[in-house]
mmCIF file of C-alpha atoms in Angstrom:
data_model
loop_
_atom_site.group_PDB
_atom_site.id
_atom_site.type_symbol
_atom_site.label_atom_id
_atom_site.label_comp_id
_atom_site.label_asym_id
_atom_site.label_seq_id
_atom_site.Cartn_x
_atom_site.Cartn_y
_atom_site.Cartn_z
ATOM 1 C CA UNK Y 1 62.218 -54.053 -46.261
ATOM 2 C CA UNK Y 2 61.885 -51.418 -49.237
ATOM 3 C CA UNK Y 3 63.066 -48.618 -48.600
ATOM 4 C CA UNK Y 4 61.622 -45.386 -49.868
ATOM 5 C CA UNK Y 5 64.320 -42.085 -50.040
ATOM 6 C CA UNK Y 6 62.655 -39.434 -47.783
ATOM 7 C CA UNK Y 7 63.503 -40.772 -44.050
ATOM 8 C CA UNK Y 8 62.564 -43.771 -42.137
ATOM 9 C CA UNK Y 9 60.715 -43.831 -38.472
ATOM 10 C CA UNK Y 10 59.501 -46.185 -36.316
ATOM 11 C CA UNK Y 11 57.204 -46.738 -33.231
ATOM 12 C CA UNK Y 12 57.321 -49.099 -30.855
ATOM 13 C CA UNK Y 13 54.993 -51.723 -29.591
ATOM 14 C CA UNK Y 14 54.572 -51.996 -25.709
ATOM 15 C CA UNK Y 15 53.481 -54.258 -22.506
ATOM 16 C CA UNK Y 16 50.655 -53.156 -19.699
ATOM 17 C CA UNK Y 17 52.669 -53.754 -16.780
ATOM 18 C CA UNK Y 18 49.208 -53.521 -15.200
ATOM 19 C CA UNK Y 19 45.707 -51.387 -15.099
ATOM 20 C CA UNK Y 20 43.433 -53.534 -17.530
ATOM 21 C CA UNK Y 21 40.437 -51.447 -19.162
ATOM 22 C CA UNK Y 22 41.400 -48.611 -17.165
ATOM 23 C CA UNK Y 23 42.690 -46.480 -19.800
ATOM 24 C CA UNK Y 24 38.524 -45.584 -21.115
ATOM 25 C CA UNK Y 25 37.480 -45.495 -17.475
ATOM 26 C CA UNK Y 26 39.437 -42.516 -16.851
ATOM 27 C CA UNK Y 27 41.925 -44.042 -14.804
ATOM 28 C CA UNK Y 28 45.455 -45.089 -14.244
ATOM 29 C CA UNK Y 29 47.999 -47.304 -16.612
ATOM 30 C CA UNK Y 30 51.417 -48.476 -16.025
ATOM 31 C CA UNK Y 31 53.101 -49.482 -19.682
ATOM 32 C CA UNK Y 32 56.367 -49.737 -21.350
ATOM 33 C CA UNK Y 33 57.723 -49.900 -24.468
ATOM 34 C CA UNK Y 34 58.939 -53.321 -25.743
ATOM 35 C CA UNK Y 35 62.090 -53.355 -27.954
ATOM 36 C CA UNK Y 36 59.925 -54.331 -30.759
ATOM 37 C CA UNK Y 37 58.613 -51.728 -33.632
ATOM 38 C CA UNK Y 38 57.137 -51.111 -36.431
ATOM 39 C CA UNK Y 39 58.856 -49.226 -38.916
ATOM 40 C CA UNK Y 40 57.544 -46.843 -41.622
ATOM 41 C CA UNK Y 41 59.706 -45.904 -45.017
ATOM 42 C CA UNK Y 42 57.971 -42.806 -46.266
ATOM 43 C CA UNK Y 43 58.165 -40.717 -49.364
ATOM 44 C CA UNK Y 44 56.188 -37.293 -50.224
ATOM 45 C CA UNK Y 45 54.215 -37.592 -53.442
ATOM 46 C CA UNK Y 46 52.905 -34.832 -55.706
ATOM 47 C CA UNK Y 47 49.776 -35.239 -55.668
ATOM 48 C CA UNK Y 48 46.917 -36.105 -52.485
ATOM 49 C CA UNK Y 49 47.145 -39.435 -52.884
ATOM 50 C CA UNK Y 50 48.684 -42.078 -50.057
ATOM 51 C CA UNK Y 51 49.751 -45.571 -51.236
ATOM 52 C CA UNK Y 52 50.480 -48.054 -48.300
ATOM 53 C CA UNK Y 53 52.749 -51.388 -48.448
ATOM 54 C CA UNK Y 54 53.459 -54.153 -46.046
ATOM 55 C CA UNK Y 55 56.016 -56.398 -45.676
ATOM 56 C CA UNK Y 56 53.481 -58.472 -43.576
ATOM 57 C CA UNK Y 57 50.571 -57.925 -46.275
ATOM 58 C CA UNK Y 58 50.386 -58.918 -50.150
ATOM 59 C CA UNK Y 59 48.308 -55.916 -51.413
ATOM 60 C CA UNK Y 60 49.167 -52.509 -52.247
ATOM 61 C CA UNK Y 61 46.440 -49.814 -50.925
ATOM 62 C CA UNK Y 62 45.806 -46.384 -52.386
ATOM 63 C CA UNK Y 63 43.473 -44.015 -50.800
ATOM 64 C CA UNK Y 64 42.808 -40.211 -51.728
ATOM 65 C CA UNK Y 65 40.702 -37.732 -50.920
ATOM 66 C CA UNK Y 66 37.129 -39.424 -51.177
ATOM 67 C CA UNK Y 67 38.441 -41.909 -48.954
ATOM 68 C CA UNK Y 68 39.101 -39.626 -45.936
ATOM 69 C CA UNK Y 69 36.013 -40.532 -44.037
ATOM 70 C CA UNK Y 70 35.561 -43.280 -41.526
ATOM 71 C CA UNK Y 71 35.255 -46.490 -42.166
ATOM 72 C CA UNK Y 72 36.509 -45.596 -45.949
ATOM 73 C CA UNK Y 73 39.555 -47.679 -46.451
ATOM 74 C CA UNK Y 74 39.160 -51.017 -44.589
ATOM 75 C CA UNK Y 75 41.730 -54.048 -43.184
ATOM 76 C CA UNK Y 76 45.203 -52.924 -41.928
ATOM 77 C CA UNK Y 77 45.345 -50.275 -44.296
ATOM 78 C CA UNK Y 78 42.706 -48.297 -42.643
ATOM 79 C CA UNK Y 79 44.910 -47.331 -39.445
ATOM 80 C CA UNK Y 80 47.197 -45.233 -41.853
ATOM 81 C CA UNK Y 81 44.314 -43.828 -43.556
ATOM 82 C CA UNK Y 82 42.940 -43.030 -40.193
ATOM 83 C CA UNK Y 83 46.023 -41.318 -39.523
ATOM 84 C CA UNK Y 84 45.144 -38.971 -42.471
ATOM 85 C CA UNK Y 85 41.878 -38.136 -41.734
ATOM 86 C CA UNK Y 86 42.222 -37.319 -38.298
ATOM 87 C CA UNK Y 87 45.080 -34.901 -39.162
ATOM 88 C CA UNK Y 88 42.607 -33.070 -41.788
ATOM 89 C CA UNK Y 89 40.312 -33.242 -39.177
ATOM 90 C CA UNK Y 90 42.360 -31.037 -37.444
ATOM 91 C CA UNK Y 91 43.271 -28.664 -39.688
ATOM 92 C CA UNK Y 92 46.701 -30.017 -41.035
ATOM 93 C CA UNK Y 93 47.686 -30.059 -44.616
ATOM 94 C CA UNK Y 94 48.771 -33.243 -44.818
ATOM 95 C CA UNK Y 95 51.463 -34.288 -47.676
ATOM 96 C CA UNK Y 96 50.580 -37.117 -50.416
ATOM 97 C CA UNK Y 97 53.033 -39.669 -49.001
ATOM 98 C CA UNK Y 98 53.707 -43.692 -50.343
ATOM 99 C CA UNK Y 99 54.628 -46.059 -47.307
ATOM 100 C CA UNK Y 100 56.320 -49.136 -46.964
ATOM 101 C CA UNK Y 101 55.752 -50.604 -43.633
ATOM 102 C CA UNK Y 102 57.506 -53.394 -41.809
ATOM 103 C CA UNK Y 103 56.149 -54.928 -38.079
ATOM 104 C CA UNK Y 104 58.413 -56.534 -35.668
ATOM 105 C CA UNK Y 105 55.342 -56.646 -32.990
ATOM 106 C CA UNK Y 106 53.067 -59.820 -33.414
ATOM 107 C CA UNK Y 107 49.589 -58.769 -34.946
ATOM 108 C CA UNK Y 108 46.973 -60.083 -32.491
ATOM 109 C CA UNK Y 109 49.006 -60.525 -29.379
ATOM 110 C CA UNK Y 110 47.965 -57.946 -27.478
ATOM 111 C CA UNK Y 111 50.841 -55.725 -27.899
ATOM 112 C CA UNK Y 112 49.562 -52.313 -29.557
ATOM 113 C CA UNK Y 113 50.589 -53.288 -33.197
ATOM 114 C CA UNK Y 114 47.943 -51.042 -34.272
ATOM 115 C CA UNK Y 115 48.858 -47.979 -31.917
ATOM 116 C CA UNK Y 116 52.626 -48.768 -33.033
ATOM 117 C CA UNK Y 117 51.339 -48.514 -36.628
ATOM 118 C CA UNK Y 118 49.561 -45.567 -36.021
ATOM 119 C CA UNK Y 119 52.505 -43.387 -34.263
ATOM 120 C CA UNK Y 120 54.946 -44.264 -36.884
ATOM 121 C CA UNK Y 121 52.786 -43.021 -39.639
ATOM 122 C CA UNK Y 122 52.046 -40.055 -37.697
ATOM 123 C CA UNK Y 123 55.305 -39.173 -36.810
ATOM 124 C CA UNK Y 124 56.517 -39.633 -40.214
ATOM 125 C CA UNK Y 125 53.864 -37.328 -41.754
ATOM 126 C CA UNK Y 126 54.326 -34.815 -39.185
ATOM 127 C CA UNK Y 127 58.213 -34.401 -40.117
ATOM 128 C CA UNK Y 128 57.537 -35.069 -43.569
ATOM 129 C CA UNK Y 129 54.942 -32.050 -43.835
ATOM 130 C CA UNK Y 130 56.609 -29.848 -41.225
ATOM 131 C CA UNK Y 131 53.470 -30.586 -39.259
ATOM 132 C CA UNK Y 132 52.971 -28.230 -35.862
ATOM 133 C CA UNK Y 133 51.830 -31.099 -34.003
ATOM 134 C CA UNK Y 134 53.406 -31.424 -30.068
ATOM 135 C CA UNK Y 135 54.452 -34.677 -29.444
ATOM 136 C CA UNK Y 136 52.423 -34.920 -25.733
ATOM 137 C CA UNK Y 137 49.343 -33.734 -28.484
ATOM 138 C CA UNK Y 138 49.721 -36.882 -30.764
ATOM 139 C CA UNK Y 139 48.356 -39.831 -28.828
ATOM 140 C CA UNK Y 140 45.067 -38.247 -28.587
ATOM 141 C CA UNK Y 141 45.194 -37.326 -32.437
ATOM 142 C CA UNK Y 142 46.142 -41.374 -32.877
ATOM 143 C CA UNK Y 143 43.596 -42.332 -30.447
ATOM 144 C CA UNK Y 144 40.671 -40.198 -32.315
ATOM 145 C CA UNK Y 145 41.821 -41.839 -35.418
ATOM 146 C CA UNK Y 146 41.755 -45.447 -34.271
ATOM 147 C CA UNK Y 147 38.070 -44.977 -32.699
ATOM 148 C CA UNK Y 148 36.637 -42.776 -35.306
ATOM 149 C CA UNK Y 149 37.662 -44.046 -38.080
ATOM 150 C CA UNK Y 150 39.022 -48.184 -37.616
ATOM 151 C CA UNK Y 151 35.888 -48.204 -35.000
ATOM 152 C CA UNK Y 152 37.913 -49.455 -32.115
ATOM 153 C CA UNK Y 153 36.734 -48.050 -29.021
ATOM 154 C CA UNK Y 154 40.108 -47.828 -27.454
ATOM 155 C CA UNK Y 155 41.801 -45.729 -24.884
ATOM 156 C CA UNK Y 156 44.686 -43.774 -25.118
ATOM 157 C CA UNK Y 157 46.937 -46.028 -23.288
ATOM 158 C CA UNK Y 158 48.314 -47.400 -26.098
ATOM 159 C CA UNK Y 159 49.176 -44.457 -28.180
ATOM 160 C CA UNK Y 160 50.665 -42.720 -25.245
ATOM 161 C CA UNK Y 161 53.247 -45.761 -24.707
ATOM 162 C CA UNK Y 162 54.085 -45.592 -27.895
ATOM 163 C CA UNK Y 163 54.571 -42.072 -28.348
ATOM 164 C CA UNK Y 164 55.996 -40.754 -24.697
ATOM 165 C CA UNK Y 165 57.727 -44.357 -23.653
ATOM 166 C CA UNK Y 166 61.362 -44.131 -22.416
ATOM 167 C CA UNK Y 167 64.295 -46.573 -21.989
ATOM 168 C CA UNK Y 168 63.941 -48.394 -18.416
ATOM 169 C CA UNK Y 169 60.917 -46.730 -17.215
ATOM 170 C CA UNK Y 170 57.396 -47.348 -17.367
ATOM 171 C CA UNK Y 171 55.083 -44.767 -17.927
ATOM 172 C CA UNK Y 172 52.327 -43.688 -15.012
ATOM 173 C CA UNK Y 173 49.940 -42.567 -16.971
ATOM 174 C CA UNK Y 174 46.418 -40.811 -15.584
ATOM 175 C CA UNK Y 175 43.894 -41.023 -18.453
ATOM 176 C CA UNK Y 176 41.971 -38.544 -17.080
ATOM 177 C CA UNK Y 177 44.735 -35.607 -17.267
ATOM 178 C CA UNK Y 178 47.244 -36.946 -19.682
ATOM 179 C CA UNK Y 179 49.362 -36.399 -17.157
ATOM 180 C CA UNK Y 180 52.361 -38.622 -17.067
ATOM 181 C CA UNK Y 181 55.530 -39.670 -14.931
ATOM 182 C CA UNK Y 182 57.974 -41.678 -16.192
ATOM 183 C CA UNK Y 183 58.788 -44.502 -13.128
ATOM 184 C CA UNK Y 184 62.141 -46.300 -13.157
ATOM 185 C CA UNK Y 185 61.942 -49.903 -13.918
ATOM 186 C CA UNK Y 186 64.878 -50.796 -14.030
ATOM 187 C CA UNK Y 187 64.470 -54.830 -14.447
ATOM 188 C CA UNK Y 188 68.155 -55.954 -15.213
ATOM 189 C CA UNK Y 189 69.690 -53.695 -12.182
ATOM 190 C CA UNK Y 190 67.254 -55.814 -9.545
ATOM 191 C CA UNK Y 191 68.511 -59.048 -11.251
ATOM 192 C CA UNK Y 192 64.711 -59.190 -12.383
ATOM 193 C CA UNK Y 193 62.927 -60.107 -16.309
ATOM 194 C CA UNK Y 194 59.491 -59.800 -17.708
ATOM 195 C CA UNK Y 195 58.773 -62.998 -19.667
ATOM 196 C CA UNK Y 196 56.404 -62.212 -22.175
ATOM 197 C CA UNK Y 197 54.403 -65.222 -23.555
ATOM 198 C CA UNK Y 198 52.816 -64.979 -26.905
ATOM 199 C CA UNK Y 199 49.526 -67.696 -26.499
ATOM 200 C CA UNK Y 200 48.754 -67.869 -30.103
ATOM 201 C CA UNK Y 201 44.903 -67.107 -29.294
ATOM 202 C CA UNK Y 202 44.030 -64.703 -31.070
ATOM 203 C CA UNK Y 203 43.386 -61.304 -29.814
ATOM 204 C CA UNK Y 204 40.545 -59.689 -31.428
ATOM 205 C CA UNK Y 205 39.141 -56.062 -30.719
ATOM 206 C CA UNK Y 206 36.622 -56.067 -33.124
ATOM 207 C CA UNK Y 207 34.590 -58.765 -32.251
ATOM 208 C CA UNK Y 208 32.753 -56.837 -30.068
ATOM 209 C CA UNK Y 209 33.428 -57.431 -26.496
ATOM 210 C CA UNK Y 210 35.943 -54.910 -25.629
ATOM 211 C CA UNK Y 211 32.884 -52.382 -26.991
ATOM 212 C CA UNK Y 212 30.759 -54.581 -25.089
ATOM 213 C CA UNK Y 213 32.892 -53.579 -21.609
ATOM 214 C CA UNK Y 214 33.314 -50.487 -22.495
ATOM 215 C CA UNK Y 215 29.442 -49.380 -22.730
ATOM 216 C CA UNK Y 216 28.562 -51.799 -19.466
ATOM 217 C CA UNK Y 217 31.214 -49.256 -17.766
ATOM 218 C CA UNK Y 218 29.414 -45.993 -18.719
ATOM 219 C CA UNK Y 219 26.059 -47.155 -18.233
ATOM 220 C CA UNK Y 220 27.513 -47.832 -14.631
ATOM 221 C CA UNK Y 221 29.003 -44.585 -14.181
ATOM 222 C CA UNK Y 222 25.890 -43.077 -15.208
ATOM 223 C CA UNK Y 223 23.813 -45.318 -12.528
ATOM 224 C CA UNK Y 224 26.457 -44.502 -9.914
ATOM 225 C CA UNK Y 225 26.211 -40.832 -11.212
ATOM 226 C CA UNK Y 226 29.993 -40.301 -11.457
ATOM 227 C CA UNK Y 227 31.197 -39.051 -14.902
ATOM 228 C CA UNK Y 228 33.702 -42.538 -14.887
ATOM 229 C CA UNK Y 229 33.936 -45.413 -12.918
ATOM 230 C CA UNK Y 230 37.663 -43.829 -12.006
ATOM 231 C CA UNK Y 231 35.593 -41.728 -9.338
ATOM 232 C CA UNK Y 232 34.022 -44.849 -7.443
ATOM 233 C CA UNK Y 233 35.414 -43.845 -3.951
ATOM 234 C CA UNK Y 234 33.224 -46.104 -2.276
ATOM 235 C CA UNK Y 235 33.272 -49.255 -3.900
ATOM 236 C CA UNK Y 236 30.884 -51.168 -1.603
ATOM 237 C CA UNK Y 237 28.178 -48.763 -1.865
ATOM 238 C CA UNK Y 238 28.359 -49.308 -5.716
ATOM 239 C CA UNK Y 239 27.679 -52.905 -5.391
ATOM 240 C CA UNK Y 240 24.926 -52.153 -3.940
ATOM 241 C CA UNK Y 241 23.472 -50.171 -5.822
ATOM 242 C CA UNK Y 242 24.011 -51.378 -8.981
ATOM 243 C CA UNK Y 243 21.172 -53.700 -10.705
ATOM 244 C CA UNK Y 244 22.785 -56.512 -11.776
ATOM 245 C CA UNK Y 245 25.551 -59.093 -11.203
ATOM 246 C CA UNK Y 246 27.402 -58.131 -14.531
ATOM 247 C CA UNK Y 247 27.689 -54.613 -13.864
ATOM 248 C CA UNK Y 248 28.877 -55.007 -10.136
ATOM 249 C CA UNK Y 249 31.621 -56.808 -11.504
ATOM 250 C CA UNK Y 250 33.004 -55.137 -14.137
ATOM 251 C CA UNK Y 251 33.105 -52.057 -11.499
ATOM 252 C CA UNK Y 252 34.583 -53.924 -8.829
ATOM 253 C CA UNK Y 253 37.290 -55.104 -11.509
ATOM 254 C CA UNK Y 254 38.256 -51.615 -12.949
ATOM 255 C CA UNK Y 255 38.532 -49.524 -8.990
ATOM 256 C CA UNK Y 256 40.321 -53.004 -7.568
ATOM 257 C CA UNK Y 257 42.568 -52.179 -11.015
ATOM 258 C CA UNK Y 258 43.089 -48.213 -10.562
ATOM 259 C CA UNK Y 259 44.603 -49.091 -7.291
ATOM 260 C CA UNK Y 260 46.353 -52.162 -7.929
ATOM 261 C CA UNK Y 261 48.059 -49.715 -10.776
ATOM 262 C CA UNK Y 262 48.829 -47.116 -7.445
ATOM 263 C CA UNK Y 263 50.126 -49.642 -5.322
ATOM 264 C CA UNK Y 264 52.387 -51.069 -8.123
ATOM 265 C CA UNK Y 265 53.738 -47.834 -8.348
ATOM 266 C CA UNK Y 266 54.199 -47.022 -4.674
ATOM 267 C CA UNK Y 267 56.610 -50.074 -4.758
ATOM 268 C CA UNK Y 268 58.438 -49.181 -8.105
ATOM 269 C CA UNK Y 269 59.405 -45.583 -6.437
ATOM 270 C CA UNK Y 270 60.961 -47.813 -3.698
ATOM 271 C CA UNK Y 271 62.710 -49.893 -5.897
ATOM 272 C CA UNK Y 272 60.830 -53.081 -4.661
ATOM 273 C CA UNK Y 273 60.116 -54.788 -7.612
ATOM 274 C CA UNK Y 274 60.121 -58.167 -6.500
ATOM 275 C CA UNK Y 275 57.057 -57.300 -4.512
ATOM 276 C CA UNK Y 276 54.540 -56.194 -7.445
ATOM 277 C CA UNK Y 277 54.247 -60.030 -7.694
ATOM 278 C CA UNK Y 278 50.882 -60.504 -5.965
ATOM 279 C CA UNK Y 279 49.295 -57.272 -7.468
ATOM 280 C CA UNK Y 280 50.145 -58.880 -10.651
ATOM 281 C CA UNK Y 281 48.564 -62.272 -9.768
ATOM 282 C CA UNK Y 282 45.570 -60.272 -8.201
ATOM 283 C CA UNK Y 283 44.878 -58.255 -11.426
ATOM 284 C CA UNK Y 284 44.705 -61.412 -13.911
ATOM 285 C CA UNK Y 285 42.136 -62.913 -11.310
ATOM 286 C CA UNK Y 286 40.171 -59.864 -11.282
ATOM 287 C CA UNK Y 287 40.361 -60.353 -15.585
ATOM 288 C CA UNK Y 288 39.042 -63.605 -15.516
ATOM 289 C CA UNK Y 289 36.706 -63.831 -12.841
ATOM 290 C CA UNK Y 290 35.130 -60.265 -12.859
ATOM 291 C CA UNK Y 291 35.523 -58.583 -15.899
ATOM 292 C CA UNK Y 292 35.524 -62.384 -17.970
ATOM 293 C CA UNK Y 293 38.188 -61.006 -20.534
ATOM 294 C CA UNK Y 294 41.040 -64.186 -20.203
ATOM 295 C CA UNK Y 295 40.624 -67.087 -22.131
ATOM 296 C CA UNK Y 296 41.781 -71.163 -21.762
ATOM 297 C CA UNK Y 297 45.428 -70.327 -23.541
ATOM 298 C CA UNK Y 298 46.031 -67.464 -21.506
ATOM 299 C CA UNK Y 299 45.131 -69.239 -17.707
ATOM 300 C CA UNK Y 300 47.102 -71.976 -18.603
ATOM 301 C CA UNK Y 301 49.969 -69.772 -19.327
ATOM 302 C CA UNK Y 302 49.559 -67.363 -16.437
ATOM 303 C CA UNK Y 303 48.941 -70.567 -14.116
ATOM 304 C CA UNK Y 304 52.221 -72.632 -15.676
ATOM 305 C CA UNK Y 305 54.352 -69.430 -15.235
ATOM 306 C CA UNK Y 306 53.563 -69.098 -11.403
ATOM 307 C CA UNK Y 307 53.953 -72.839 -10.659
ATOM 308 C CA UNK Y 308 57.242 -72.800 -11.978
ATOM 309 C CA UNK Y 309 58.650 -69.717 -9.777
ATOM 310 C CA UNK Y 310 57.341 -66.228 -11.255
ATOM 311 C CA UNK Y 311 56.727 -63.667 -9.040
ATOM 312 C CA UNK Y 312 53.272 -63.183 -10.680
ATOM 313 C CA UNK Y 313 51.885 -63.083 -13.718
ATOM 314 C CA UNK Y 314 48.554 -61.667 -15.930
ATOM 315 C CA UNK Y 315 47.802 -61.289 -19.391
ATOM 316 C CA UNK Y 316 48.089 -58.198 -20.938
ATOM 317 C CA UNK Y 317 46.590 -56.162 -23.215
ATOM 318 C CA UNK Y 318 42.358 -56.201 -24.200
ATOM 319 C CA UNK Y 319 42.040 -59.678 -23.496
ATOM 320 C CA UNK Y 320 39.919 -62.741 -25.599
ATOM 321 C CA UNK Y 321 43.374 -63.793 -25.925
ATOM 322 C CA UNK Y 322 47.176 -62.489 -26.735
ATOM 323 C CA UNK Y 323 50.194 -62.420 -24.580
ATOM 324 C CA UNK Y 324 50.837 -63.454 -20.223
ATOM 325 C CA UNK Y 325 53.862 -61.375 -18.699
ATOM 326 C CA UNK Y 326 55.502 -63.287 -15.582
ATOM 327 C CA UNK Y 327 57.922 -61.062 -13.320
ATOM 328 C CA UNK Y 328 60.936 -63.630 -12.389
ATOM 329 C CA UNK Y 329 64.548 -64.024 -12.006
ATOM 330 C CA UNK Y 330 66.601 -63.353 -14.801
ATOM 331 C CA UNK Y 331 68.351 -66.559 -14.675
ATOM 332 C CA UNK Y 332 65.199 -68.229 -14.767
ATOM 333 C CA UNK Y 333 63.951 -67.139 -17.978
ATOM 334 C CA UNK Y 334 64.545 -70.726 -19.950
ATOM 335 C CA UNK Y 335 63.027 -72.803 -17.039
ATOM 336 C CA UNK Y 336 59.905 -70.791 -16.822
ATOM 337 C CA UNK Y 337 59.621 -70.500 -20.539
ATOM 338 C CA UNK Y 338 60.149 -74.266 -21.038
ATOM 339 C CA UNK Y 339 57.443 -74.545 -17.881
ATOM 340 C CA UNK Y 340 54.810 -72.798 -20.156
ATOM 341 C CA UNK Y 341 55.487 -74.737 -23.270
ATOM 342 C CA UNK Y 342 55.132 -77.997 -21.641
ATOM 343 C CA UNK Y 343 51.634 -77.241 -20.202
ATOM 344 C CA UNK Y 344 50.494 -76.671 -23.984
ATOM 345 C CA UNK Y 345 52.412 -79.775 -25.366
#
C-alpha cells in the first residue's frame, strides 16, 4: 500500500458471536475482533484540507471545511469525512491530514468494514493532533459519525469491537451502560474454531431495512411504554398487547436475543463452549423467522454447516445477506467448509 511518513494504524474488523439488532435496542452484544483490519497511512497537512485514498477504490477524495456537514462527502469516502465532522462537533481541532487506506475485511460481508474504517481514521487523527479523546469515549464519537453523517442508523456494537476488542476474548458489551467485560474465548485451548463463511450476497445497510427494524422497535417500546425493548420483562404480556403480527415479532426476536446473548455468556465463564451450539442455532431461527433479516445464501450456508457437524451456526452481522459463523472442531474446518461449498455448486 502507499505509505505516507507520519505513522501508520489500523482497526480491526470483527464477528457477532451473537445478540442480533440488540446493540440499538439497548441491550446486550457478544463480539470479537477478527484478525482482519483495515489500515490507515496518515500524514498532517498544512492547511484544513483531508485527501483520502484507497487501495480498494480508484478515486482520490478531497474534502475541506464546507464539506463538514452530513451527508457532504458521499460513497466510502464519507466515513472518514464523518470522522472529521463529528470530532469538530465536539470541539476538537482536528489536523488537515492525507490518507491512504488499505482493507483486509470484505466490504459487504457483514463484518464492520465501515466501523473498522472509522476507528482507524479516528485513532490516527487523535495521535496525529494530540487529540484528548479516551479511548472507552471513541466508539460513541464513531458511532455519532456513522449515523449522523453516512445516515446509517447503527448501534455502537460495532465501533466498540473495534475499538475495546482484545486477543482471545469476546467482548460483553451492555449498550445501555457502555459497560463492558472482556469474556475468555479461548477457541484453540477447547480444541474448538469459528468458521466464518463469506455468502457473496451482498450486505446492504442502506437499503433501508435495517432503518426499517430499527423504527418498528421504538414504535414498540413506545406502545409497551418502556424507553427500549431491552426492558420487556414480560415478554408474553407484550405480545399481547402489541397491534400487529410484525411488531410482536420483531420484539419477541430482540428479548429471546438479549438472553440468548446472557446465556451464551453464562457458559463462556464456565468454559463450556461446546454448548453455545444450540443458542447459536436458536438465534439464526429467531433472524429468519421473526425478525425476516436472513436471506436464501445465508440459510443454505447456516443449514449446510450444521448438517455436516457444527455445533451451531447463524449469520452475523445486519443481515439481507453477508457472512454464517459455525462453532466446530478444529480438525473439521476443511470438511465443513467443503460441506458449504458443495450446497452452492
Amino acid at each position: 500500500m502507499p505509505t505516507i511518513s507520519d505513522g501508520l494504524w489500523a482497526a480491526p474488523g470483527r464477528v457477532n458471536l451473537i445478540g442480533e439488532h440488540t446493540d440499538y435496542n439497548e441491550g446486550y452484544v457478544l463480539p470479537f475482533a477478527l484478525p482482519l483490519r483495515t489500515y490507515a497511512s496518515a500524514s498532517i497537512v498544512d492547511s484544513p484540507q483531508w485527501m483520502v485514498s484507497s487501495e480498494q477504490q480508484d478515486d482520490v477524495v478531497s474534502f475541506g471545511p464546507e464539506q463538514l456537514t452530513p451527508g457532504g462527502v458521499q460513497g466510502w469516502a464519507g466515513y472518514v469525512a464523518g470522522i472529521v465532522w463529528a470530532l469538530h462537533e465536539s470541539g476538537y481541532e482536528v489536523p488537515g491530514a492525507r490518507f491512504a487506506l488499505r482493507s483486509e475485511v470484505p466490504v459487504g460481508s457483514g463484518l464492520s468494514s465501515s466501523a473498522a474504517l472509522e476507528c482507524a481514521v479516528l485513532t490516527a487523527l487523535c495521535d496525529l493532533g494530540d487529540l484528548d479523546l479516551p479511548v472507552p469515549d471513541r466508539p460513541k464519537l464513531a458511532q455519532r459519525a456513522e449515523n449522523r453523517y453516512v445516515g446509517v442508523p447503527s448501534g455502537i456494537m460495532d465501533q466498540s469491537a473495534s475499538t475495546l476488542c482484545r486477543e482471545g476474548h469476546a467482548l460483553f458489551l451492555d449498550c445501555r451502560t457502555l459497560v463492558t467485560e472482556h469474556i475468555p474465548f479461548d477457541l484453540a485451548g477447547a480444541g474448538l474454531a469459528i468458521l466464518v463463511v463469506d455468502t457473496r450476497a451482498p450486505h446492504r445497510h442502506t437499503d433501508g431495512e435495517y432503518a426499517v427494524r430499527r423504527r418498528t422497535c421504538e414504535q414498540a417500546a413506545a406502545t409497551l411504554g418502556v424507553p427500549a425493548l431491552r426492558d420487556v420483562t414480560d415478554l408474553a404480556g407484550a405480545l399481547k398487547t402489541l397491534p400487529d403480527e410484525v411488531s410482536r415479532k420483531r420484539v419477541r426476536h430482540i428479548v429471546t436475543e438479549n438472553q440468548r446473548v446472557l446465556d451464551t455468556v453464562a457458559l463462556l465463564r464456565d468454559g463450556k463452549l461446546a454448548e453455545i451450539g444450540p443458542l447459536l442455532t436458536a438465534s439464526h431461527a429467531s433472524m429468519r423467522d421473526d425478525y425476516e433479516i436472513t436471506v436464501p445464501e445465508v440459510d443454505t450456508a447456516v443449514e449446510a454447516a450444521l448438517a455436516a457437524g457444527a455445533y451451531g451456526a447463524r449469520m452475523t452481522g445486519g443481515g439481507f445477506g453477508g457472512c454464517v459463523l459455525a462453532l466446530i472442531d478444529a480438525p473439521a474446518a476443511g470438511a465443513v467448509g467443503d460441506a458449504v461449498t458443495r450446497a452452492f455448486a
